[in-house]
Short mmCIF file of C-alpha atoms in Angstrom, two decimals:
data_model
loop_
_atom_site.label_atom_id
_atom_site.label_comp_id
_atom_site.label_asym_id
_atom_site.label_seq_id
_atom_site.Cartn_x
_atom_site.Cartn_y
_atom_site.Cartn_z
CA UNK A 19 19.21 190.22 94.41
CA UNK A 20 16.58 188.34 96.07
CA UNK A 21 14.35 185.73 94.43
CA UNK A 22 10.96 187.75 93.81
CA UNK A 23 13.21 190.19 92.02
CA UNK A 24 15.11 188.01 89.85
CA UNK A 25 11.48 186.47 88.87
CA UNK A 26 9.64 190.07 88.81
CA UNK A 27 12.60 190.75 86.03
CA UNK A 28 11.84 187.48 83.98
CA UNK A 29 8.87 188.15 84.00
CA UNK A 30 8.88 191.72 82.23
CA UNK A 31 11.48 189.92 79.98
CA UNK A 32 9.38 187.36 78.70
CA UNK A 33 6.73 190.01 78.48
CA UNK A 34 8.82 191.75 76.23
CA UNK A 35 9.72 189.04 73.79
CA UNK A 36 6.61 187.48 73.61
CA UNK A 37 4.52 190.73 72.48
CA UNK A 38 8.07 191.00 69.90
CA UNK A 39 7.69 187.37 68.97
CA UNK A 40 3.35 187.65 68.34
CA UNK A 41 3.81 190.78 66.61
CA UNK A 42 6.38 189.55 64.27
CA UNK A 43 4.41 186.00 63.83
CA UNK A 44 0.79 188.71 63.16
CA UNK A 45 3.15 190.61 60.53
CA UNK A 46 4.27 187.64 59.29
CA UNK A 47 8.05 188.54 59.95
CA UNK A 48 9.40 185.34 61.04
CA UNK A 49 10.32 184.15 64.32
CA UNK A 50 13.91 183.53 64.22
CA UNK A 51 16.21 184.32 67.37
CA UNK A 52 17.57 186.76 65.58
CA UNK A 53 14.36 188.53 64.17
CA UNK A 54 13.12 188.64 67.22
CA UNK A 55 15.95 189.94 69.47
CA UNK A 56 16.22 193.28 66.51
CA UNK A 57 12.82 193.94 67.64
CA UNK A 58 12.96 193.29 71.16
CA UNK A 59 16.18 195.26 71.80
CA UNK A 60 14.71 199.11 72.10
CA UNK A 61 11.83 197.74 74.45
CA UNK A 62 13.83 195.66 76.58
CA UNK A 63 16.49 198.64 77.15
CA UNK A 64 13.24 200.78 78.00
CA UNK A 65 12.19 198.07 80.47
CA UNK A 66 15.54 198.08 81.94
CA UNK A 67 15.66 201.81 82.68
CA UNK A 68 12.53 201.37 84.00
CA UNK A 69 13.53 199.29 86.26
CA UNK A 70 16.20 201.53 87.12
CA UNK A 71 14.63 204.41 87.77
CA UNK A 72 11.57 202.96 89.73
CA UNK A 73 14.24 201.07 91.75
CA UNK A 74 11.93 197.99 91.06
CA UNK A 75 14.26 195.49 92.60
CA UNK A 76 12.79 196.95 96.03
CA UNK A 77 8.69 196.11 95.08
CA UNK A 78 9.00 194.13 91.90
CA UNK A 79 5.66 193.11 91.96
CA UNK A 80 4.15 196.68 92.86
CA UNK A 81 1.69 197.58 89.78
CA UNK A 82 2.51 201.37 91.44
CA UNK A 83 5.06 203.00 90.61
CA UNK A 84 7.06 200.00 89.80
CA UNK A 85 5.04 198.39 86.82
CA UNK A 86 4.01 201.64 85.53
CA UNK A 87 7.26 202.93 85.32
CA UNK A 88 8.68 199.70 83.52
CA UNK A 89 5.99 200.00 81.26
CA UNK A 90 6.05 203.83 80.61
CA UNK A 91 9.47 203.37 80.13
CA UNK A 92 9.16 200.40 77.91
CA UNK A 93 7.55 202.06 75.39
CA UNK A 94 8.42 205.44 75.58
CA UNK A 95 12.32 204.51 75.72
CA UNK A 96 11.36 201.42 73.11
CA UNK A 97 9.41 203.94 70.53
CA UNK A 98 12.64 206.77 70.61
CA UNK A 99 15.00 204.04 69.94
CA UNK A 100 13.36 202.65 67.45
CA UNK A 101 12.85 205.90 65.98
CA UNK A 102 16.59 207.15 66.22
CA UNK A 103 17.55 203.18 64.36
CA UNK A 104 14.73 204.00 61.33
CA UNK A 105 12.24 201.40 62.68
CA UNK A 106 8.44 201.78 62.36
CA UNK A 107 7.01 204.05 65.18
CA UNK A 108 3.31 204.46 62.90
CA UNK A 109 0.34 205.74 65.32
CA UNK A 110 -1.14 202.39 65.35
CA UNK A 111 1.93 200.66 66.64
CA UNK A 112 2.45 202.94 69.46
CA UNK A 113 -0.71 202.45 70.61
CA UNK A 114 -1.01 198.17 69.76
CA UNK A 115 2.32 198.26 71.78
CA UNK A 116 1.45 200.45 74.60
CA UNK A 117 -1.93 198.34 75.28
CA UNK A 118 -0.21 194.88 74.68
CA UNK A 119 3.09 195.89 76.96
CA UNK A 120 0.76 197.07 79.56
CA UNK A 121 -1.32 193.63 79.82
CA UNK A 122 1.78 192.11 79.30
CA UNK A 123 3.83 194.14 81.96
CA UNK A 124 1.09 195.45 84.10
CA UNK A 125 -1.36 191.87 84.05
CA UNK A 126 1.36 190.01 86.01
CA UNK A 127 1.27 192.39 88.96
CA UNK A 128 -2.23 192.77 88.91
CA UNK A 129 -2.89 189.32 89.42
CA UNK A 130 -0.15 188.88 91.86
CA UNK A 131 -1.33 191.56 94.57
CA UNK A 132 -5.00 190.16 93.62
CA UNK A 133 -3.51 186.68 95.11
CA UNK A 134 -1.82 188.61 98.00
CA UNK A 135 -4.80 190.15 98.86
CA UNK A 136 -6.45 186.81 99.10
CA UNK A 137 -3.80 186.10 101.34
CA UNK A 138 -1.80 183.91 98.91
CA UNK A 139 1.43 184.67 98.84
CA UNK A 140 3.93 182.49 96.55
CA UNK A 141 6.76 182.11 99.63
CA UNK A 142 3.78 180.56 101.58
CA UNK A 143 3.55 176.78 101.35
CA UNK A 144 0.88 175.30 99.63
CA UNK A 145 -1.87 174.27 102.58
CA UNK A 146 -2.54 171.52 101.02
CA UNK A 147 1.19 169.93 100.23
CA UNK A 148 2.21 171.37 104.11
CA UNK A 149 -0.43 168.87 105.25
CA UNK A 150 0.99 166.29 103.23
CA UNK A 151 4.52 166.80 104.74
CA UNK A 152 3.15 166.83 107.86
CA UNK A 153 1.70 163.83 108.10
CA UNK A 154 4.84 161.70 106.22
#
């Protein structure tokens, strides 16, 4: 798997946990390991078939279809299992989750073709530290 995919993937991960970890902390739930990886679970299996079925590992970064299929699928996938294990699935929470999970899961890739259309890219060297190494 190449690098940008590997990151693209820790980076809906730790998407995932921290919207679990804030909304446990805002509900005053606790923020054990434990606590949080009960909650996490049913989004982080949604995020995973996302990235299944949008193939993301061959655009990670791509806000479309990639990141709106991870997302889609985060919740969607993350709401039914909670549902089928007893867990809350209230109106309010499917929407908190679906607008956190998308700035969450969405924000990354928005700001990363924003800095590729600026012509940063992250495999580029910084200008700045090339310099540097040229002149050593």
């Amino acid at each position: 798997m190449r690098r940008s995919s590997v990151l693209a993937a820790l980076a809906d991960i730790v998407g995932v946990l921290l919207f679990c970890a804030i909304g446990r902390r805002s509900h005053a739930e606790g923020l054990t390991v434990a606590g949080v990886a009960e909650t996490a679970w049913p989004f982080l299996v949604g995020a995973a078939l996302g990235w299944l079925l949008s193939r993301a590992w061959r655009r990670p970064a791509a806000v479309i279809p990639t990141g709106v299929a991870v997302w889609v699928c985060t919740v969607a996938v993350g709401m039914l299992l909670r549902k089928a294990t007893s867990a809350g699935v209230a109106f309010s929470f499917v929407i908190v989750a679906s607008a956190a999970t998308a700035v969450l899961l969405l924000g990354w890739r928005v700001l990363v073709a924003s800095l590729q259309r600026l012509g940063v890219s992250p495999d580029q060297p910084n200008p700045s530290e090339a310099q540097r190494k040229s002149t050593e």
